[in-house]
XYZ file of C-alpha atoms in Angstrom:
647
model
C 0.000 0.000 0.000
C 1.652 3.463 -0.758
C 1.425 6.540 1.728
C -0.562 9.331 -0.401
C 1.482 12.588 0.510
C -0.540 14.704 2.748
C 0.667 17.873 2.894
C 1.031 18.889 -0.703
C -2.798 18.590 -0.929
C -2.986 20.037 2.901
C -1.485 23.168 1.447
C -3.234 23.439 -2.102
C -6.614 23.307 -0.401
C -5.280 25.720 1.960
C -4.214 28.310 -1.500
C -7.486 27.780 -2.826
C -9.401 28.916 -0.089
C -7.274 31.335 0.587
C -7.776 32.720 -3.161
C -11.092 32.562 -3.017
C -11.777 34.186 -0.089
C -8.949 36.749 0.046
C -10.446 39.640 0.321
C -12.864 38.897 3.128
C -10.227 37.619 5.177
C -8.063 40.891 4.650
C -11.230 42.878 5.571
C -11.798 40.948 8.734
C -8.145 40.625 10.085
C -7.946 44.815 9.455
C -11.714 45.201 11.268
C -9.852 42.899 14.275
C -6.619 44.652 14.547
C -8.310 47.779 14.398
C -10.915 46.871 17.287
C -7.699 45.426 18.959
C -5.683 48.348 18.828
C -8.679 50.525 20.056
C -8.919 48.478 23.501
C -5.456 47.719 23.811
C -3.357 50.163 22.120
C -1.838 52.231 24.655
C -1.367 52.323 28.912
C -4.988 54.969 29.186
C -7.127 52.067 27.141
C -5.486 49.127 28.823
C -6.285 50.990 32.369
C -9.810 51.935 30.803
C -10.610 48.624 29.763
C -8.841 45.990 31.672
C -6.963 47.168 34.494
C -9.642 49.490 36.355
C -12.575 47.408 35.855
C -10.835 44.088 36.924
C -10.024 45.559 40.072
C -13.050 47.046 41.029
C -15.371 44.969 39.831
C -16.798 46.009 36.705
C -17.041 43.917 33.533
C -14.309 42.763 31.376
C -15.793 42.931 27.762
C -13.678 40.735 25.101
C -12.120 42.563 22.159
C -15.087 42.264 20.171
C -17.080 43.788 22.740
C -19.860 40.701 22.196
C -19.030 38.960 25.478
C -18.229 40.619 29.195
C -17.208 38.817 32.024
C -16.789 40.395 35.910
C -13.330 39.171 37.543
C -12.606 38.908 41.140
C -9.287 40.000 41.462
C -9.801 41.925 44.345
C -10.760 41.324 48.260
C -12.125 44.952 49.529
C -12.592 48.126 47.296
C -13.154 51.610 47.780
C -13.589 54.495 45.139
C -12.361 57.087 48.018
C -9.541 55.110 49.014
C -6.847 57.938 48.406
C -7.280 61.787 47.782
C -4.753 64.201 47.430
C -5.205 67.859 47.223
C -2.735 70.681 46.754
C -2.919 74.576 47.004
C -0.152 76.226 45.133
C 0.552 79.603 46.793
C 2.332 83.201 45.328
C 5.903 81.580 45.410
C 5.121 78.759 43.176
C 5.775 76.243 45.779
C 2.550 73.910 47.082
C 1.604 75.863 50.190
C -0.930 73.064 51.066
C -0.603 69.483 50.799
C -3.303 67.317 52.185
C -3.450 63.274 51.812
C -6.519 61.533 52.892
C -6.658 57.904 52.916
C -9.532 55.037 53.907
C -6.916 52.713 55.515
C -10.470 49.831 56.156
C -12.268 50.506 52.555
C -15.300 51.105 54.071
C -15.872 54.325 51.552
C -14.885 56.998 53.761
C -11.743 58.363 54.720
C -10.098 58.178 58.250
C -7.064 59.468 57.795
C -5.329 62.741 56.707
C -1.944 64.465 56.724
C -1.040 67.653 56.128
C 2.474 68.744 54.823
C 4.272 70.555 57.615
C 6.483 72.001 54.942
C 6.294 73.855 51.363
C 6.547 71.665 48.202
C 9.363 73.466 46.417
C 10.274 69.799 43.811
C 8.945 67.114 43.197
C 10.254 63.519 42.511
C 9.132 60.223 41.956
C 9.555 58.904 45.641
C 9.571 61.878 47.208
C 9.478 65.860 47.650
C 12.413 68.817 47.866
C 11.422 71.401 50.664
C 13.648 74.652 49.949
C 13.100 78.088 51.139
C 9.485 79.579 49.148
C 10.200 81.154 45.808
C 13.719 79.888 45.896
C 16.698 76.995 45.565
C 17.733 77.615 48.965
C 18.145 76.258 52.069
C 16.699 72.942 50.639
C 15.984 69.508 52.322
C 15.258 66.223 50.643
C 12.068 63.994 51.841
C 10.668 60.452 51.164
C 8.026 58.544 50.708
C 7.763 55.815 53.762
C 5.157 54.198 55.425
C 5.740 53.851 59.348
C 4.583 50.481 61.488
C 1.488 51.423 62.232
C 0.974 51.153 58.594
C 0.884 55.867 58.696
C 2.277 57.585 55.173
C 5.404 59.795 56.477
C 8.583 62.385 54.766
C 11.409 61.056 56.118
C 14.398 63.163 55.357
C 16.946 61.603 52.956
C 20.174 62.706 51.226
C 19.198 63.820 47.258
C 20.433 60.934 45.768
C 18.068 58.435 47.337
C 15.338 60.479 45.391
C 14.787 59.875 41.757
C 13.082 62.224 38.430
C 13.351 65.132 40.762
C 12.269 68.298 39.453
C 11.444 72.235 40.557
C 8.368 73.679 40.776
C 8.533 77.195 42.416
C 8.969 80.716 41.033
C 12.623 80.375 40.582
C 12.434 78.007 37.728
C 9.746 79.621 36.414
C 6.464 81.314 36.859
C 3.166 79.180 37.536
C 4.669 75.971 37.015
C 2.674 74.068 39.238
C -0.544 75.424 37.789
C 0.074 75.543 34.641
C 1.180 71.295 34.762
C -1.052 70.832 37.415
C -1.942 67.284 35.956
C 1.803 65.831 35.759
C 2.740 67.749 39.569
C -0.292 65.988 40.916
C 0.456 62.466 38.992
C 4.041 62.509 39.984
C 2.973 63.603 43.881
C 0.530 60.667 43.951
C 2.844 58.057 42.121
C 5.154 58.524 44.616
C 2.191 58.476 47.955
C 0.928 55.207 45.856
C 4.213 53.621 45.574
C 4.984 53.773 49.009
C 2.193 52.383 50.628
C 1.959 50.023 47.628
C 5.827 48.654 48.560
C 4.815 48.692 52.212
C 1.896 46.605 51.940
C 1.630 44.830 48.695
C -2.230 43.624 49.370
C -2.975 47.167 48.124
C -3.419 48.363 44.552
C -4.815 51.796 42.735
C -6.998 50.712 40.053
C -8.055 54.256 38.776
C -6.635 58.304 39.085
C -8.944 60.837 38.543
C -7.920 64.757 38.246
C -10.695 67.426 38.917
C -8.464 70.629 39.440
C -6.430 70.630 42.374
C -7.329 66.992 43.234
C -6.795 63.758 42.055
C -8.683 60.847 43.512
C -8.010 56.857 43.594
C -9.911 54.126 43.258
C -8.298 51.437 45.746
C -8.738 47.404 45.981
C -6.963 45.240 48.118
C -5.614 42.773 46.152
C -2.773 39.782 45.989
C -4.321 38.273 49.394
C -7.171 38.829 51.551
C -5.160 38.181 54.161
C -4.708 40.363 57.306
C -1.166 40.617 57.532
C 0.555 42.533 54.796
C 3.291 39.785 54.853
C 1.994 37.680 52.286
C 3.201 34.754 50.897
C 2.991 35.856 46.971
C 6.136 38.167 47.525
C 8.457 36.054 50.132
C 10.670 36.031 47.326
C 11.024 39.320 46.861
C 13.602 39.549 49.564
C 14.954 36.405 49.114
C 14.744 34.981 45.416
C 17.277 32.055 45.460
C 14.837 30.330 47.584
C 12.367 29.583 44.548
C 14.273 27.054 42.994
C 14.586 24.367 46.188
C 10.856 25.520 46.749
C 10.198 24.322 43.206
C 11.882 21.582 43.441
C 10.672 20.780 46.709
C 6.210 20.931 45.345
C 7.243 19.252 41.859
C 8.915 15.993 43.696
C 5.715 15.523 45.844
C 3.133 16.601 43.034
C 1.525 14.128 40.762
C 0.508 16.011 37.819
C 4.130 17.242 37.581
C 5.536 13.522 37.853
C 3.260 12.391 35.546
C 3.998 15.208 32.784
C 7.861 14.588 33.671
C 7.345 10.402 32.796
C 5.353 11.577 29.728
C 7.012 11.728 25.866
C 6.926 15.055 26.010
C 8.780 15.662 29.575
C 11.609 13.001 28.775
C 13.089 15.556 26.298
C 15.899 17.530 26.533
C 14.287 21.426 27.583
C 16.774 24.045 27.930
C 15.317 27.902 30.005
C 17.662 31.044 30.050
C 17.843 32.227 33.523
C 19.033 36.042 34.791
C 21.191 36.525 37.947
C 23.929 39.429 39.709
C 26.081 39.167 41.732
C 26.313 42.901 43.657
C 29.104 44.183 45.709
C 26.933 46.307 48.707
C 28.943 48.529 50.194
C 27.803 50.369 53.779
C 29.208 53.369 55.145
C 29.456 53.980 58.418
C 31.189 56.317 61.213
C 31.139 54.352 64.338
C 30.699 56.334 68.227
C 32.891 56.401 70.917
C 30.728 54.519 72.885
C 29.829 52.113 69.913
C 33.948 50.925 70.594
C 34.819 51.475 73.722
C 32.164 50.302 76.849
C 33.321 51.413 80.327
C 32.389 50.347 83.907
C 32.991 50.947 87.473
C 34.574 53.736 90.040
C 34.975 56.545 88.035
C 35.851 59.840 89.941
C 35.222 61.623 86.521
C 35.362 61.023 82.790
C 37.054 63.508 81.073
C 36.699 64.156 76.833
C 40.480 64.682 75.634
C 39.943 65.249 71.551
C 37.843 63.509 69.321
C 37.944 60.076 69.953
C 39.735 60.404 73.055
C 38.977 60.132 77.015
C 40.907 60.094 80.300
C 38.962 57.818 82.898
C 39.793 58.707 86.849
C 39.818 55.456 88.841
C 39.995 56.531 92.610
C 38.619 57.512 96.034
C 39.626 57.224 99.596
C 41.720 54.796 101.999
C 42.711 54.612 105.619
C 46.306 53.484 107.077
C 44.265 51.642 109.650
C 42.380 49.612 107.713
C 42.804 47.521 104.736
C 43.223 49.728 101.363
C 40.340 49.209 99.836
C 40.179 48.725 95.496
C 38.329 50.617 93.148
C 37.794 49.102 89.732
C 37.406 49.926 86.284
C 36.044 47.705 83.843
C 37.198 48.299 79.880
C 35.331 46.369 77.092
C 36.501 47.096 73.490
C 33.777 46.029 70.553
C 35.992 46.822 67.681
C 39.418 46.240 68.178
C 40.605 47.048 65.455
C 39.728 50.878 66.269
C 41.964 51.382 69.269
C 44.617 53.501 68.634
C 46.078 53.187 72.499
C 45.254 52.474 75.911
C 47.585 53.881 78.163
C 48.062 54.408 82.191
C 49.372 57.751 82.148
C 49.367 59.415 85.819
C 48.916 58.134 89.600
C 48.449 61.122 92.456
C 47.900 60.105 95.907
C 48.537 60.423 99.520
C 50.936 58.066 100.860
C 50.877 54.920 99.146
C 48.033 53.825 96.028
C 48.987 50.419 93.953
C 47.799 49.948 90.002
C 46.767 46.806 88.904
C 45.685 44.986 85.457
C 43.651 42.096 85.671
C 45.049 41.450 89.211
C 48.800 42.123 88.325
C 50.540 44.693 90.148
C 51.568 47.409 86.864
C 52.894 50.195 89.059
C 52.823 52.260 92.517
C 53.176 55.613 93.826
C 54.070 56.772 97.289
C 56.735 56.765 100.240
C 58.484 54.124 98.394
C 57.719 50.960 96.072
C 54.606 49.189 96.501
C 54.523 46.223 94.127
C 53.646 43.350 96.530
C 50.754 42.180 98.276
C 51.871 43.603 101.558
C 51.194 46.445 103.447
C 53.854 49.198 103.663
C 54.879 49.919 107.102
C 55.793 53.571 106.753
C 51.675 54.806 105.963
C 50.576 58.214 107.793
C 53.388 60.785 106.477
C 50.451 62.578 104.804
C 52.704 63.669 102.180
C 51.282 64.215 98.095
C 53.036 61.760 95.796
C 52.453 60.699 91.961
C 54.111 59.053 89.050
C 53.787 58.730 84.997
C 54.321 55.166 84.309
C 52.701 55.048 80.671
C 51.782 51.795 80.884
C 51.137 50.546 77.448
C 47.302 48.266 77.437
C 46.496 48.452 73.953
C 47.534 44.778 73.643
C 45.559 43.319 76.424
C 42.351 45.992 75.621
C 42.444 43.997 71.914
C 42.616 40.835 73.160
C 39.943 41.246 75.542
C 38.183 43.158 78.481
C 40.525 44.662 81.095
C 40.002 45.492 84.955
C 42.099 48.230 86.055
C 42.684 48.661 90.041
C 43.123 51.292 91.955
C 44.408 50.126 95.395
C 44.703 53.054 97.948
C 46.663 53.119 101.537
C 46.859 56.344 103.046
C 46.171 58.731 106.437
C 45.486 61.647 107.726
C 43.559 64.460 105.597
C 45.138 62.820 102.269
C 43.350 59.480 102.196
C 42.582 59.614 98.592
C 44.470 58.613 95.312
C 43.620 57.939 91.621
C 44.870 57.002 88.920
C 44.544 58.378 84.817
C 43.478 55.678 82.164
C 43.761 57.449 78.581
C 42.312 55.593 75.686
C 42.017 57.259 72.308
C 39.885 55.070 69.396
C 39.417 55.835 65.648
C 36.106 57.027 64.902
C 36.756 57.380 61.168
C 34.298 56.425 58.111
C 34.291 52.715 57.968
C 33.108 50.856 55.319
C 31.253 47.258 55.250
C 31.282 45.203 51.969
C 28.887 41.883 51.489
C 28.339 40.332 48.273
C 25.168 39.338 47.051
C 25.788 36.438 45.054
C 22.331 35.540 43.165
C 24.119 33.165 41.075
C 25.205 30.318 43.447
C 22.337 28.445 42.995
C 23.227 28.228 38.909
C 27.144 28.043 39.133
C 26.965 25.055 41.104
C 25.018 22.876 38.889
C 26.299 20.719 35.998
C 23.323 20.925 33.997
C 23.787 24.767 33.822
C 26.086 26.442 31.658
C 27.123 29.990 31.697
C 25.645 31.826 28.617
C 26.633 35.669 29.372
C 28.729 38.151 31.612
C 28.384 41.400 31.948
C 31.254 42.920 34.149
C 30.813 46.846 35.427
C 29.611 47.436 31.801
C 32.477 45.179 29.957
C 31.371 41.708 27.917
C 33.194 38.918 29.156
C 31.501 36.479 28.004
C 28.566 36.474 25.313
C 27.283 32.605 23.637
C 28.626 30.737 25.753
C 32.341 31.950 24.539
C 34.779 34.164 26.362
C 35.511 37.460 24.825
C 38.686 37.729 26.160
C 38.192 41.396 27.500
C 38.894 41.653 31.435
C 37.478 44.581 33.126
C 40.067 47.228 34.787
C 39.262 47.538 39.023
C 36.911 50.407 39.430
C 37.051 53.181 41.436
C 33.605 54.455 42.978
C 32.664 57.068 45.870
C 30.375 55.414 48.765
C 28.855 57.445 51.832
C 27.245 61.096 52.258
C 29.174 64.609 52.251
C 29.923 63.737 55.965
C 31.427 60.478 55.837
C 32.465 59.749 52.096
C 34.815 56.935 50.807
C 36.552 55.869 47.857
C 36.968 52.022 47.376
C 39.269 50.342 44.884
C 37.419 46.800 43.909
C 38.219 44.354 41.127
C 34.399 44.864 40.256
C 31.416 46.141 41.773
C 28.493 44.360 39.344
C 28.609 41.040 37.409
C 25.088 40.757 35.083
C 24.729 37.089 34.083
C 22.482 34.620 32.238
C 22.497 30.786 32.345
C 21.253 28.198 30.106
C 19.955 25.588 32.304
C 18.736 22.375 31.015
C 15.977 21.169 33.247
C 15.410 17.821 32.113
C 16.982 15.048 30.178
C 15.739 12.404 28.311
C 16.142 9.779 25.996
C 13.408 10.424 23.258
C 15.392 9.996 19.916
C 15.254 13.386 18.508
C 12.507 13.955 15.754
C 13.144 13.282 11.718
C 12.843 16.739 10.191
C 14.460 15.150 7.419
C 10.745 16.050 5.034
C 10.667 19.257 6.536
C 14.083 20.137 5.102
C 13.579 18.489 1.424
C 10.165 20.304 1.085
C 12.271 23.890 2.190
C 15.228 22.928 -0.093
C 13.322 21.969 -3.147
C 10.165 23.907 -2.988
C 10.082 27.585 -5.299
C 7.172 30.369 -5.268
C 5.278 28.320 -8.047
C 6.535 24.616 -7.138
C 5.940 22.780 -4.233
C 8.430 19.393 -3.612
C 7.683 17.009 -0.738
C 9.534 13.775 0.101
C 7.558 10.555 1.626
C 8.949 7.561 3.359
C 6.419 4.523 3.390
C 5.943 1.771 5.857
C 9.084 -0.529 3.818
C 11.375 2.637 3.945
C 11.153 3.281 0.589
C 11.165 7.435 -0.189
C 9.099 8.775 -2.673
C 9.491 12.214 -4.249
C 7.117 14.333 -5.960
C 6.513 18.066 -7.265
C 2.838 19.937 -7.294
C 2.294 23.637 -8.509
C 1.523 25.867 -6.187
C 0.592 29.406 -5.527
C -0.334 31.321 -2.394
C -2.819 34.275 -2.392
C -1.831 37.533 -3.401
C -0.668 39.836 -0.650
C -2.447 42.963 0.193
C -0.438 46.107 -0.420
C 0.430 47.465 2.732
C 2.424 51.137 3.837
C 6.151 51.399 3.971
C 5.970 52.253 7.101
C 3.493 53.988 9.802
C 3.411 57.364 9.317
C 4.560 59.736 12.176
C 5.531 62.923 12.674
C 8.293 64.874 15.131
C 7.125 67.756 17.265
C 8.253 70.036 19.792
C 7.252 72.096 22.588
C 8.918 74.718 24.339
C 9.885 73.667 28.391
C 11.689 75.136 30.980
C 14.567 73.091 32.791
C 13.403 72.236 36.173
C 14.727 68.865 36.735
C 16.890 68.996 39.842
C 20.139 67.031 41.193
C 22.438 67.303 43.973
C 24.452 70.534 42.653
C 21.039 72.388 41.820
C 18.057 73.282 39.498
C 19.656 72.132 35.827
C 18.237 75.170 34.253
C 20.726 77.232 36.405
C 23.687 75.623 35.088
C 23.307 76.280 31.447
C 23.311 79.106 29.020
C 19.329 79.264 28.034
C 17.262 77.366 31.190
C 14.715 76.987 28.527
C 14.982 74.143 26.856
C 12.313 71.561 23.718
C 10.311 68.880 25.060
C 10.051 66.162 21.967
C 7.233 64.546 20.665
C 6.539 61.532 18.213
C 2.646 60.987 16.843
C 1.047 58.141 14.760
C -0.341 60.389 11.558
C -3.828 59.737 10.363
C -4.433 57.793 6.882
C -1.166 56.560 5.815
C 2.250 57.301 4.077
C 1.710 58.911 0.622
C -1.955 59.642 2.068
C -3.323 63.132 0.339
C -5.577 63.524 3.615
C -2.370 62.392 5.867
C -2.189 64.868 9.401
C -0.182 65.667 12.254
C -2.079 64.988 15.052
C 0.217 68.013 17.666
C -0.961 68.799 20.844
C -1.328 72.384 22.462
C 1.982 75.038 21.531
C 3.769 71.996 20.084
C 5.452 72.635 16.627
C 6.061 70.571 14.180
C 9.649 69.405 13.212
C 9.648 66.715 10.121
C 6.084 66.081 8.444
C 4.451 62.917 8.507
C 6.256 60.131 6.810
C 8.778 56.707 7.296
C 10.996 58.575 10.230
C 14.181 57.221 11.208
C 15.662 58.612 14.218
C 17.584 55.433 15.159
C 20.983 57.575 14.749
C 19.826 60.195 16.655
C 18.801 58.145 19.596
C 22.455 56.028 19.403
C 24.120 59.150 19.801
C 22.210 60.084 23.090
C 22.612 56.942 24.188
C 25.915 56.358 23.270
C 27.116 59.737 24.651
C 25.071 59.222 28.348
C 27.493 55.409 28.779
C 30.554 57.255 27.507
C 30.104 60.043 30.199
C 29.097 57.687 32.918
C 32.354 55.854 32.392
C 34.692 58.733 32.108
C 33.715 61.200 34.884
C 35.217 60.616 38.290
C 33.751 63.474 40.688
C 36.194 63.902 43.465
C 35.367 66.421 46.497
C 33.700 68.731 44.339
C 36.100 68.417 40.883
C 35.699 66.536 37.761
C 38.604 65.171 36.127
């Protein structure tokens, strides 16, 4: 019996209907993409149509608008769950700032807080609180939600805010009105993304603007759970322990064994997987009292420079009695920041004995004292002292230290002391930890490493090494106060691994037809290859044509605009617009043109005061954006900022 070759036929039928019915299928695939692109085209119809009503419970119509469905995606909503209302005032900067907030969505609002302090800038996470109507005297605030689950400013250095910009009269005049939408977006991105990062139940499903105000629509969502600490994002703050998770649910669940056993599981399945490996760096300037801890029968403590401070063991004795001791207990937490330890100085009255951890160090008085027993010769009443500098910098390292002051003396001098100077380093410090994401990849045979990216240099890319070894990097850690430079071999490795997660033995499948009907087949001629049941391979040839094409645009026509804008973005060393020549500077714009390229009715769709640059037609502004692109890496990579100077 011989095999009748399938697909030939398969694929004539397939031309044939095709041809005859060409036209309407064009027609309907445009009238889908269209209705497609009208729901889903940009972020405003995806919110509008998916998003918003998913989360609070409205209906979900298909793209066709024929069917609707209502999802529950959320636990609790509220449609007053945040408001946020500002008052600009004369200087440009927000005057008012008031946050209210319906912490139980019951549909009213419980909470509010009021801005103690002008709005002068705005960023993404936070605010910038100068001086009203100018760039001075600024401080830097973010975003942060307290325990008690309470929106807060806490005050930050600049570069832990991000997209800041200026708002007030010395960038410009009415800036806040005049982009009152964007100031009150950016002020309640940065409220939402707070309490969104603090609990991650909650999510905005709609902003509304009416003026000064925009208002959100709220659902608590990802778990209806009490606690914010939900399970769905344990692994935010600790990814690496997904994979023995994994592994742990597939090895006791059925339906993955039995998939695994199946033809389809035994083969060979290879998944690209993303890791770092991060060198953290922490600054810090330890305390005196963070190095040095110190206990006991202090006459006085007394603060001899920065990092530096005399302790006065002493008190009274009595030749007719046993001297008594007074102690001093020295603990040192960081060794490794004493500079010295030293006894410097012993006054007294007669006779007063220093001791270390019970050892007799040194002695002042009538004569010698450096045994146990008493010296005969107490009551003379005279004033001695003595400067033995004992070194205990070596025993304060190794350990604490009791220091003894042992006093014998008579008369109206019955008391002694003794000086203890220890002097610490309370310079920046700086504590590095690596956070190696990739130690759950490197270690396993069945992964291989695919890519490296090293501080910005390719080390490796397929599989291969380039060759190219990155130089050590030099980069500034800490705030104006405490800053340091560290030296490291590297500070960021970016890499992917190809990980084969399961092999089997299924032979591999014979593509062998596939590859004779690609070889041999033409425009007009199809060729197909057939092996029957006996082995024996039959060829044959068919004609064959596919449907004509529909003609279709070069391109999408767009257009370039522009728009005048004033420079208010602001960084660490100011408002840009006050370090350059002309603080105005061109907001750019790119539009989809109606009709299409070569279109007599073709138009530039350009929004209020924007101008337009190049008409509508097949734009390429690939080189323009390289350059940009190309020139922002370069400069990152050359500029070292040093104390203030670029070099």
């Amino acid at each position: 019996m011989k095999v009748r070759p399938c697909l030939p036929v398969a694929l004539m039928l397939i031309g044939c209907s095709a041809t005859a019915h060409a036209q309407s299928m064009a027609d309907r695939a445009q009238a889908a993409a269209a209705a497609s692109r009208a729901r889903t085209s940009d972020s405003n119809s995806l919110l509008q149509n998916v998003v918003t009503p998913g989360l609070s419970g409205q209906p979900i119509s298909t793209i066709d608008g024929k069917t609707s469905f209502t999802a529950a995606l959320a636990c609790e909503k509220s449609a007053k769950w945040l408001e946020l209302l500002v008052q600009p005032s004369a200087t440009g900067d927000l005057g008012t700032v008031t946050i209210s907030r319906d912490t139980n969505f019951d549909g009213s609002f419980d909470t509010a807080l009021t801005l103690p302090m002008p709005v002068s800038g705005i960023c993404a996470n936070g605010i910038i609180s100068c001086t009203p109507g100018t760039w001075d005297a600024c401080e830097d605030f973010q975003w942060a939600v307290d325990g008690a689950g309470a929106l807060k400013l806490t005050q930050v250095d600049m570069p832990n805010l991000t997209s800041c910009y200026c708002i007030n009269n010395s960038c410009g005049h009415d800036l806040a009105w005049s982009n009152m939408p964007s100031v009150l977006g950016d002020l309640g991105g940065g409220v939402v993304g707070a309490l969104t990062t603090a609990d991650p139940r909650y999510g905005a499903a709609q902003a509304s603007i009416n003026g000064p105000v925009i208002d959100y629509v709220g659902a608590q969502s990802t778990s209806c759970a009490s606690s914010p600490a939900v399970g769905q994002t344990a692994y935010a703050s600790n990814p690496t322990a997904i994979q023995a998770d994994a592994a742990s649910q597939a090895s006791s669940n059925s339906i993955f064994q039995m998939l695994k056993g199946s033809p389809a599981g035994t083969g060979k399945v290879a998944q690209t997987r993303s890791c770092t490996i991060q060198r953290e760096v922490t600054v810090t300037s330890p305390t005196y009292d963070e190095i040095v801890t110190a206990t006991g029968s202090f006459e006085s403590v007394t603060i001899c420079g920065a990092g530096c401070r005399i302790y006065r063991i002493g008190g009274t004795g009595n030749c007719d009695y046993p001297p008594p001791t007074f102690t001093g207990r020295f603990t040192v937490a960081k060794p490794d920041r004493l500079v010295s330890a030293r006894l410097t100085d012993i006054q007294t009255a007669d006779f007063l004995q220093a001791r270390v951890n019970g050892t007799i160090v040194a002695s002042a008085g009538e004569g010698p004292w450096m045994t146990d027993a008493l010296p005969s010769d107490c009551g003379t009443g005279d004033d001695h002292s003595a400067a033995p500098n004992t070194d205990l910098s070596a025993l304060l390292r190794q350990g604490a230290v009791t220091i003894d002051a042992r006093i014998h003396a008579h008369g109206s001098h019955k008391s002694g002391y003794l000086d203890v100077r220890i002097e610490v380093d309370t310079g920046c410090e700086a504590t590095e930890d690596l956070a190696d994401l990739c130690s759950g990849y490197e270690g396993q045979s069945q992964c291989q490493l695919l890519s490296e990216d090293v501080d910005g240099v390719t080390t490796v890319t397929g599989g291969v090494h380039t060759g190219l070894t990155p130089l050590p990097q030099t980069r500034q850690f800490g705030s104006a106060s405490c800053a340091l430079s560290l030296t490291r071999p590297f500070f960021e490795r970016d890499r992917q691994y190809r990980c084969v997660i399961d092999s089997g033995t299924t032979a591999a499948p014979d593509l062998s037809r596939g590859a004779y009907i690609i070889d041999h087949s033409t425009e007009t001629l199809l060729a197909d290859q057939t092996r029957s049941a006996n082995g024996t391979v039959t060829t044959t040839t068919a004609v064959f044509s596919s449907p004509s094409e529909p003609a279709v645009p070069a391109c999408e026509a767009i257009c370039k605009t522009r728009a005048p804008a004033a420079s208010t973005a602001a960084a660490p060393v100011g408002v840009t617009g006050s370090q350059q020549n002309d603080p105005t500077g061109w907001n750019v714009y790119y539009h989809t043109c109606s009709g299409g390229v070569g279109s007599t009715d073709t138009i530039c769709p350009a929004g209020p005061g924007e101008e337009v640059v190049s008409a509508c037609g097949c734009l390429d502004e690939f080189p323009e954006a390289a350059v940009m692109m190309q020139s922002v890496r370069l400069a990152g990579s050359d500029l070292t900022c040093n104390a203030g100077s670029v070099q």
